[in-house]
Amino acid sequence: MREKGTSGVWRCCLLACLLCLSPLVRAAGVQTPRDLPQVLVLMSYHYGYSWEDRILEGFEEWGGITAGRPVLHVEWMDTKRHRGPEQRARFAAYLTEKYAGQHFDLVMTADDNALEFAVQQEMLAGIPIVFGGINGDPRQIIGARSGVTGVAERFDLLRTLRLALALHPEVKRLVFMTTADESGVGTRQHLSDALARLGAGVKVEHWVTRRLADVEGRLPGLGRDTLLFALGSLPLEDGGRPFNPEELVAYVHARSNCPVYSDLDATVGRGALGGYMNSGLENGRLMARMAQHVLAGQLPKDIPIVYETPLALLFDYRELQRFGIAERDLPRGSQMLNRPPSIFDPEYRYALLGFSSVILLLLLILAGVVLRGRLLASRQAALHHQATHDDLTRLPNRAWLNEQLQQGKWKGGRALALVMMDLHRFQMINDTYGHSFGDEVLTSVADRLAGLLDGRSELVRFSGDSFVVLRWLENPLELGDFCEQCERILAEPFQVSGHRLSVSAAFGATLAGPDEVDRDRLLREADTAMHEAKRERGNRVVVFDRDIHERALRQFRLEAWLPNAVARGEIQVYFQPIVEAGSGGIAGFEALARWQHPELGWVPPPEFIRAAIESGCIRELTLGMLRAACRAFQPYLEAVSRPYLGVNVSVSDIYAEDFPGRVAAILAEERMPPERLVLEVTEDMLLGDVGNATLVLGRLRELGLRIAIDDFGTGYSSMSYLSSFMVNIIKIDQSFVRNLTTSASDQKIVRAIVSMAADLELSVVTEGVETPGQLELLRQMGCRLLQGYIYGRPQPAGSWLREEGLNRETGIRPCADSRP
């Protein structure tokens, strides 16, 4: 018999060294030339099926030749688990689509199904074929197809039968377990031929089955007087995964006491005793040699089909010991598996010691390389984590988010929602309590937002007071539920360093399909939707849509055009009268800005005023309007009723220390009497520097003009600022007038404001008067100055000069058709 001796051991040492050096070889980046032969490899079964894995392994060795090695395109047909014609059709469509325009120089097939498929496919017509592992006569499959040669799976079971009977003289029965399919039919035909030539007087039984469960109960009854041949591949139950041949042998070996034989070398060591075994590795090597001849130009018809399958004479040492079979009884050239090595065996003592030394050295080198690699990897991971995470909240940061979205790590066949959140008035928290307190607020908000995470989400600190939530959605309709969670998450107040604090935020959401994850688009859309949500107080979520996009583009155009519009005087001054309820005469005018954009047409005042605030040109707009209004008011200075002019100013103007000086300069240049000018401000000025606002308003009062609080009752109304800011006029917001005739609460509010103003000796202007019913009720409440559509809509400043009675004391009468 033949053992793997000293030379074999040293070959193993050399192989181990090569394996250790192989990463360095791969690192050299050797590329395959485009002109190498292209070979399509069709495997009948599935990856992991040992018989075909071994065939592919032998074929890929390519005889150890490196020059001219072809490019292998390996495809698995999976016919062992999916046998129907539908699978064949799907596989054919898959190949047609995948390899459209691809030229192949050779097709290699493993087992019957792959050869039959290759012969029938039109896309493979004319391409030479080298096959292997064919049960029965391959010519019946090839038919009239030319250019085909290969290795037939004609396993010589007769030699193993004779050897087994010689090794087990006590055997009186042979049991052959085969599959009830086309592979089993071919196997049983081989058995019949071998048994006919054997001529032994032993009992023969065939267990033909489709599942192991049918024969499982019979296995324990097999004794040592029986030889069991387990051939093929079977599932345990119908519809289950078929056991590979070595799994099948291991299964029956564990449930029987008799010697188990098989026909594949992979089963030795898994329960099969051994014998002359069909070798998938040797089949693959033989096919590789035949393929080399074909690619070299030899015609397949000149290469005879090989019917003598390459065999391996192989035995399991443990099984031989189990059944008391001596090694001397085995044929010469036998190879042994699972034989325990011994350094006391002179045959390979020194080889084993040398091999052990080499392995130890390699292990030490490998351990050093692994340790160094882990240290470097740990350091790189720490640096990467530091660069992609926030120090304060320990959350991933913007760099991490960009990395995730840019690398497509969220493309998982599901929709992705990105929600951007920005806190309201966070700068005021920092200014009021300090930055350390602000950091505590951010940490508390991050902890609260963590409640949105459910295993499908990631929370990111995007910037100072902005956070981003990424969430996978199984269904895009889930976005609505997620938005509701966002609106509720900050509803409860926070307890921060002993302070009870209410925090609200604006949320902007956008959605991307499974294959539409674009980082820049997602961030842009979420940011646009978030700014849309910031225009309203409270926890509000806005989902990006086309309308928001159009509004954002429009806002951008307005902000870009607005400074030039102010400089060119494109924004016109309109006047709306303020009427004395008793006489019907005009007591004053409110100057209103109107802008007709050369491309967009008439732009609503709230829209371009918001654009002015966000673009930073609100002060230029205010001062420009003040100058234009004073100039347009010049003809009204001679009116008998001596109307006043009301001009709106922004909160930012009130906080500017140079504002009174600039107002004084405009009044002097336009020859506008200060006592005829009223500056209208909103209650939002209480949100900022109250002391500075008081100082600026005091200086404006010193110029001789008056101050009015616009939209009174809708902001941060307080009795204190009516005196501290030296206010002259209160303008009741139109929201209290709209439902005045039907709302008892609105009536009470208006009466309370009028009464309070009378006690403080303040004038009251009621806005939004539109109906005769409202007018009559306001007169009864003592409202003296009224403003609204019932008296007229805002008109160009000069239009009111043409109104009859303006220069007389009869004034203007209410218009019945002046409703908006």
XYZ file of C-alpha atoms in Angstrom, residues 272-775:
504
model
C -17.961 5.239 4.162
C -15.322 2.545 4.658
C -13.611 3.109 1.302
C -12.682 1.286 -1.892
C -12.292 2.314 -5.493
C -13.968 5.740 -5.291
C -15.209 8.024 -7.991
C -13.178 11.247 -7.630
C -14.739 14.558 -8.593
C -11.341 16.218 -8.302
C -9.769 13.795 -10.790
C -12.756 14.167 -13.120
C -12.232 17.924 -13.105
C -8.535 17.601 -13.760
C -9.154 15.278 -16.718
C -11.771 17.698 -18.116
C -9.243 20.549 -17.774
C -6.708 18.617 -19.882
C -9.339 17.974 -22.548
C -10.374 21.652 -22.476
C -6.747 22.716 -22.979
C -6.578 20.638 -26.160
C -9.819 22.172 -27.474
C -8.679 25.730 -26.740
C -5.372 24.925 -28.412
C -7.279 24.216 -31.635
C -7.899 20.482 -31.567
C -11.389 19.479 -32.731
C -13.588 17.826 -30.078
C -14.455 14.994 -32.459
C -10.758 14.056 -32.484
C -10.758 13.764 -28.676
C -12.479 10.483 -27.705
C -15.054 10.456 -24.922
C -13.524 8.953 -21.775
C -15.671 6.158 -20.319
C -13.255 4.963 -17.663
C -13.919 7.364 -14.789
C -10.777 8.376 -12.831
C -10.792 6.549 -9.495
C -9.129 7.019 -6.105
C -8.260 4.021 -3.908
C -9.134 5.466 -0.509
C -9.989 4.096 2.980
C -11.015 5.464 6.389
C -8.570 4.265 9.083
C -11.230 4.533 11.818
C -13.709 2.378 9.917
C -11.043 -0.251 9.232
C -10.290 -0.378 12.963
C -13.997 -0.580 13.767
C -14.509 -3.706 11.664
C -11.109 -5.282 12.443
C -9.630 -4.998 8.952
C -5.836 -5.002 8.779
C -4.001 -2.571 6.522
C -2.043 -5.435 4.997
C -5.293 -6.779 3.516
C -5.807 -3.611 1.467
C -4.703 -3.328 -2.193
C -1.367 -1.729 -2.924
C -1.477 1.999 -3.525
C -4.274 2.580 -1.033
C -4.497 6.005 0.577
C -5.539 6.365 4.196
C -7.642 9.026 5.886
C -7.833 9.722 9.631
C -4.754 7.713 10.446
C -3.250 9.320 13.598
C 0.300 10.528 13.014
C 3.081 9.504 15.373
C 6.508 10.976 15.796
C 7.716 7.510 16.786
C 7.114 6.232 13.291
C 10.550 6.326 11.644
C 8.948 6.683 8.248
C 8.042 10.303 8.754
C 9.284 11.238 12.244
C 11.733 13.891 11.076
C 9.392 15.136 8.384
C 6.659 15.631 10.978
C 9.039 17.452 13.315
C 10.185 19.693 10.469
C 6.638 20.330 9.401
C 5.682 21.185 12.981
C 8.599 23.632 13.208
C 7.558 25.325 9.990
C 3.959 25.538 11.152
C 5.040 26.976 14.511
C 7.190 29.576 12.792
C 4.383 30.479 10.433
C 1.964 30.728 13.336
C 4.307 33.100 15.159
C 4.677 35.234 12.048
C 0.934 35.122 11.467
C 0.247 36.046 15.097
C 2.570 39.056 14.779
C 0.928 40.145 11.547
C -2.554 39.678 13.001
C -1.649 41.548 16.198
C -0.141 44.443 14.271
C -3.108 44.496 11.936
C -5.538 44.550 14.831
C -3.663 47.380 16.532
C -3.666 49.392 13.324
C -7.306 48.551 12.678
C -8.218 49.518 16.234
C -6.431 52.838 15.888
C -8.015 53.508 12.511
C -11.417 52.602 13.916
C -10.917 54.960 16.864
C -9.860 57.815 14.593
C -12.737 57.120 12.229
C -15.198 57.030 15.130
C -13.837 60.312 16.456
C -14.178 61.930 13.030
C -17.713 60.656 12.470
C -19.270 61.148 15.921
C -20.254 64.129 18.028
C -18.313 64.682 21.269
C -21.284 66.144 23.158
C -24.128 63.734 22.362
C -22.015 60.712 21.244
C -24.247 60.544 18.179
C -23.050 60.109 14.591
C -22.314 63.474 13.010
C -22.652 65.081 9.611
C -19.487 63.418 8.272
C -20.935 60.006 9.183
C -24.214 60.884 7.482
C -22.449 61.997 4.299
C -20.409 58.791 4.322
C -23.464 56.586 4.748
C -25.509 58.263 2.031
C -22.620 58.693 -0.397
C -21.504 55.076 -0.157
C -25.041 53.791 -0.720
C -25.118 51.825 2.552
C -28.877 52.455 2.834
C -29.739 50.776 -0.455
C -31.455 47.753 0.930
C -34.503 47.381 -1.281
C -36.545 49.617 1.011
C -37.612 53.250 0.970
C -35.580 55.718 3.041
C -37.022 58.660 4.955
C -34.742 61.521 6.021
C -36.120 63.924 8.631
C -34.165 67.082 9.530
C -34.996 68.845 12.804
C -34.022 72.347 13.980
C -34.855 73.764 17.419
C -36.848 77.003 17.725
C -35.163 79.933 19.523
C -32.152 77.905 20.661
C -29.901 80.966 20.374
C -32.108 82.661 22.971
C -31.507 79.711 25.341
C -27.740 80.166 24.940
C -27.989 83.945 25.384
C -30.226 83.625 28.464
C -28.703 80.689 30.366
C -25.264 80.269 28.818
C -23.691 77.741 26.472
C -23.174 75.062 29.134
C -26.897 75.058 29.813
C -27.498 74.965 26.061
C -25.280 71.877 25.804
C -27.397 70.175 28.495
C -30.535 71.039 26.537
C -29.050 69.508 23.374
C -28.109 66.342 25.248
C -31.616 66.076 26.694
C -33.144 66.608 23.248
C -30.863 63.911 21.800
C -31.943 61.483 24.536
C -35.587 62.267 23.815
C -35.128 61.829 20.056
C -33.562 58.426 20.711
C -37.121 57.318 21.445
C -37.737 57.438 17.686
C -35.177 54.688 17.073
C -36.577 51.200 16.552
C -33.781 49.204 14.927
C -34.566 50.628 11.496
C -33.392 54.173 12.262
C -30.279 56.223 12.873
C -30.092 59.524 14.792
C -27.475 62.085 13.679
C -26.435 65.419 15.157
C -26.253 67.389 11.930
C -25.061 70.763 13.264
C -25.388 73.005 16.334
C -29.087 72.589 17.140
C -30.045 70.454 14.160
C -30.575 66.682 14.128
C -31.308 64.210 11.334
C -33.205 60.929 11.603
C -32.762 58.237 8.935
C -35.344 55.490 8.797
C -35.949 52.513 6.549
C -39.587 52.158 5.553
C -41.092 48.853 4.508
C -43.944 50.860 2.996
C -43.777 54.577 2.008
C -47.165 55.035 3.708
C -45.358 54.542 7.056
C -43.941 58.065 6.652
C -47.192 59.574 7.978
C -46.994 57.593 11.237
C -43.329 58.511 11.630
C -44.111 62.222 11.186
C -46.756 61.973 13.925
C -44.126 60.479 16.257
C -41.825 63.422 15.481
C -44.526 65.955 16.311
C -45.213 64.284 19.685
C -41.640 63.541 20.758
C -40.935 67.043 22.145
C -44.407 67.759 23.506
C -43.467 67.142 27.140
C -41.341 69.885 28.832
C -37.717 69.193 29.788
C -36.161 69.350 33.256
C -32.669 70.813 32.801
C -30.565 71.861 35.819
C -33.651 72.576 37.873
C -35.398 74.525 35.104
C -38.641 73.392 33.498
C -38.206 74.215 29.831
C -40.489 73.779 26.836
C -38.622 73.096 23.607
C -40.166 72.947 20.170
C -38.678 72.267 16.763
C -39.369 72.353 13.068
C -39.129 69.045 11.172
C -38.573 68.693 7.434
C -39.053 65.248 5.896
C -38.330 63.775 2.499
C -38.568 60.300 1.014
C -36.386 58.328 -1.406
C -37.117 55.048 -3.155
C -34.848 51.974 -2.775
C -32.663 52.992 -5.714
C -33.052 56.791 -5.418
C -30.842 57.546 -2.408
C -29.079 60.759 -3.441
C -27.313 62.504 -0.557
C -27.421 66.064 -1.897
C -31.053 65.819 -2.971
C -32.223 64.332 0.325
C -30.454 66.952 2.445
C -31.600 69.797 0.212
C -35.230 68.705 0.221
C -35.313 68.036 3.974
C -33.722 71.423 4.695
C -36.234 73.189 2.421
C -39.157 71.437 4.118
C -37.713 72.240 7.565
C -37.511 75.970 6.782
C -41.102 75.772 5.596
C -42.024 74.291 8.997
C -40.069 76.978 10.900
C -42.478 79.624 9.673
C -44.996 78.269 12.163
C -44.364 77.861 15.872
C -44.642 74.521 17.629
C -43.565 71.002 16.762
C -44.548 70.717 13.137
C -43.450 68.337 10.390
C -43.528 69.386 6.745
C -43.023 66.718 4.087
C -41.246 67.948 0.997
C -43.288 68.062 -2.175
C -43.202 69.817 -5.517
C -45.110 72.842 -4.220
C -42.507 73.450 -1.521
C -39.802 73.195 -4.147
C -41.554 75.769 -6.319
C -42.014 78.083 -3.337
C -38.346 77.732 -2.434
C -37.308 78.635 -5.988
C -39.686 81.566 -5.919
C -38.292 82.690 -2.547
C -34.777 82.487 -3.923
C -35.684 84.622 -6.911
C -37.389 87.167 -4.689
C -34.391 87.405 -2.367
C -32.052 87.816 -5.330
C -34.224 90.529 -6.938
C -35.310 92.383 -3.789
C -32.231 94.602 -3.115
C -32.336 95.975 -6.655
C -36.098 96.438 -6.419
C -35.669 98.617 -3.342
C -32.825 100.580 -4.961
C -34.798 101.136 -8.164
C -37.965 102.090 -6.351
C -40.010 99.284 -7.910
C -41.872 98.756 -4.638
C -44.790 101.188 -4.614
C -46.533 102.934 -1.716
C -50.243 102.327 -1.174
C -52.421 104.068 1.399
C -55.351 102.582 3.328
C -57.479 105.087 5.273
C -58.068 105.092 9.022
C -61.528 106.612 9.522
C -63.066 108.454 12.480
C -66.213 106.433 13.260
C -68.334 109.393 14.331
C -67.793 111.799 11.458
C -66.684 109.382 8.788
C -63.659 111.552 8.070
C -60.161 110.271 7.383
C -58.058 110.416 10.531
C -54.955 108.933 8.953
C -53.431 106.547 6.467
C -51.414 103.362 6.857
C -48.640 103.147 4.269
C -48.440 99.687 2.717
C -45.804 98.283 0.344
C -46.878 96.773 -2.961
C -44.480 95.115 -5.393
C -45.181 94.116 -8.962
C -42.299 91.855 -9.925
C -41.373 92.229 -13.623
C -41.517 88.421 -14.055
C -43.646 87.079 -11.188
C -46.321 89.778 -11.213
C -47.866 91.044 -7.988
C -46.038 89.612 -4.973
C -48.028 89.458 -1.686
C -46.507 91.717 0.993
C -46.002 88.906 3.595
C -43.999 87.002 1.003
C -41.554 89.717 0.027
C -41.314 91.044 3.594
C -40.291 87.546 4.707
C -37.777 87.475 1.843
C -36.429 90.838 2.982
C -35.999 89.578 6.553
C -34.292 86.343 5.513
C -32.044 88.058 2.945
C -31.013 90.806 5.400
C -32.346 93.793 3.451
C -35.352 94.521 5.674
C -33.784 97.745 6.989
C -33.234 99.082 3.483
C -36.842 98.190 2.663
C -38.135 99.908 5.817
C -36.151 103.109 5.279
C -36.978 103.161 1.580
C -40.688 102.763 2.346
C -40.495 105.478 5.017
C -38.923 107.911 2.570
C -41.373 107.040 -0.223
C -44.371 107.253 2.128
C -43.305 110.670 3.469
C -42.835 111.929 -0.084
C -46.223 110.573 -1.181
C -47.896 112.087 1.899
C -46.875 115.669 1.051
C -50.201 116.574 -0.680
C -52.129 115.399 2.404
C -50.304 117.782 4.739
C -52.705 120.570 3.649
C -55.881 118.547 4.312
C -58.252 120.221 6.754
C -58.704 117.000 8.779
C -54.901 116.815 9.323
C -54.590 113.037 8.805
C -51.518 111.253 10.153
C -49.269 108.768 8.325
C -48.628 105.301 9.792
C -45.534 103.414 8.594
C -44.610 99.869 9.650
C -41.111 99.242 10.915
C -39.496 95.882 11.642
C -38.302 94.569 14.977
C -34.692 94.644 13.746
C -35.085 98.394 13.118
C -36.123 98.987 16.729
C -32.982 97.178 17.944
C -30.655 99.326 15.762
C -29.149 102.258 17.662
C -28.703 104.376 14.522
C -32.343 104.004 13.480
C -33.623 107.233 15.166
C -30.876 109.256 13.475
C -31.733 107.874 10.047
C -35.446 108.522 10.612
C -34.669 112.117 11.607
C -32.606 112.593 8.446
C -35.433 111.292 6.225
C -37.997 113.556 7.942
C -35.751 116.565 7.407
C -35.009 115.737 3.786
C -38.654 115.096 2.900
C -39.964 118.044 5.019
C -42.266 115.726 6.962
C -43.568 117.077 10.296
C -42.705 114.480 12.982
C -46.036 114.963 14.766
C -47.836 113.702 11.646
C -45.854 110.419 11.568
C -46.755 107.217 13.483
C -44.333 104.285 13.507
C -46.115 100.929 13.849
C -44.202 98.110 15.560
C -45.284 94.584 16.622
C -45.201 92.965 20.022
C -42.328 90.719 18.869
C -39.934 93.416 20.028
C -40.388 91.957 23.540
C -38.508 88.847 22.456
C -35.181 90.649 22.117
C -33.213 93.290 23.974
C -35.980 95.115 25.853
C -33.607 97.704 27.282
C -32.239 98.680 23.874
C -35.753 98.781 22.389
C -36.869 101.142 25.163
C -33.892 103.425 24.470
C -34.551 103.536 20.703
C -38.303 104.166 21.129
C -37.546 106.929 23.627
C -35.271 108.678 21.123
C -37.978 108.354 18.438
C -40.509 109.939 20.806
C -38.061 112.769 21.399
C -38.206 113.507 17.662
C -41.914 114.228 18.072
C -43.418 111.251 16.299
C -45.775 108.690 17.860
C -45.573 104.919 18.388
C -48.329 102.386 17.640
C -48.438 98.698 18.595
C -49.638 96.778 15.518
C -51.616 93.494 15.678
C -52.206 93.992 19.407
C -53.322 90.870 21.277
C -51.662 88.287 19.009
C -48.145 88.435 20.429
C -46.687 88.781 23.908
C -49.214 91.286 25.268
C -48.206 92.893 28.545
C -49.424 95.883 30.483
C -45.871 96.862 31.402
C -44.552 97.688 27.946
C -47.510 99.967 27.166
C -46.023 102.423 29.615
C -42.314 101.540 29.486
C -42.233 101.848 25.692
C -44.267 105.071 25.745
C -46.862 103.784 23.282
C -49.470 106.192 21.860
C -51.753 103.953 19.816
C -52.999 100.350 20.060
C -54.124 98.642 16.844
C -56.518 95.766 17.610
C -55.733 92.828 15.335
C -58.359 91.915 12.750
C -58.518 88.327 14.087
C -60.680 89.656 16.962
C -62.985 91.500 14.520
C -63.528 88.742 11.950
C -66.089 86.844 14.110
C -67.082 89.765 16.290
C -70.814 89.602 15.577
C -71.018 85.906 16.523
C -68.255 85.426 19.118
C -68.999 86.595 22.661
C -65.357 86.008 23.685
C -64.054 88.285 20.901
C -66.506 90.983 22.002
C -65.225 90.741 25.564
C -61.607 91.014 24.400
C -62.307 94.102 22.282
C -64.239 95.786 25.138
C -61.376 94.995 27.558
C -58.762 96.474 25.218
C -60.838 99.614 24.604
C -61.421 100.064 28.350
C -57.751 99.507 29.190
C -56.632 101.966 26.492
C -59.045 104.585 27.801
C -57.608 104.239 31.306
C -54.064 104.591 29.922
C -55.110 107.492 27.658
C -54.133 105.568 24.552
C -55.806 105.790 21.142
C -57.296 102.582 19.673
C -57.442 101.674 15.972
C -59.529 98.615 15.102
C -58.349 96.754 11.978
C -60.220 94.473 9.627
C -63.684 96.127 9.639
C -65.546 94.683 6.667
C -69.311 94.526 7.363
C -71.946 97.018 8.541
C -72.702 94.684 11.466
C -69.104 94.850 12.654
C -69.059 98.622 12.173
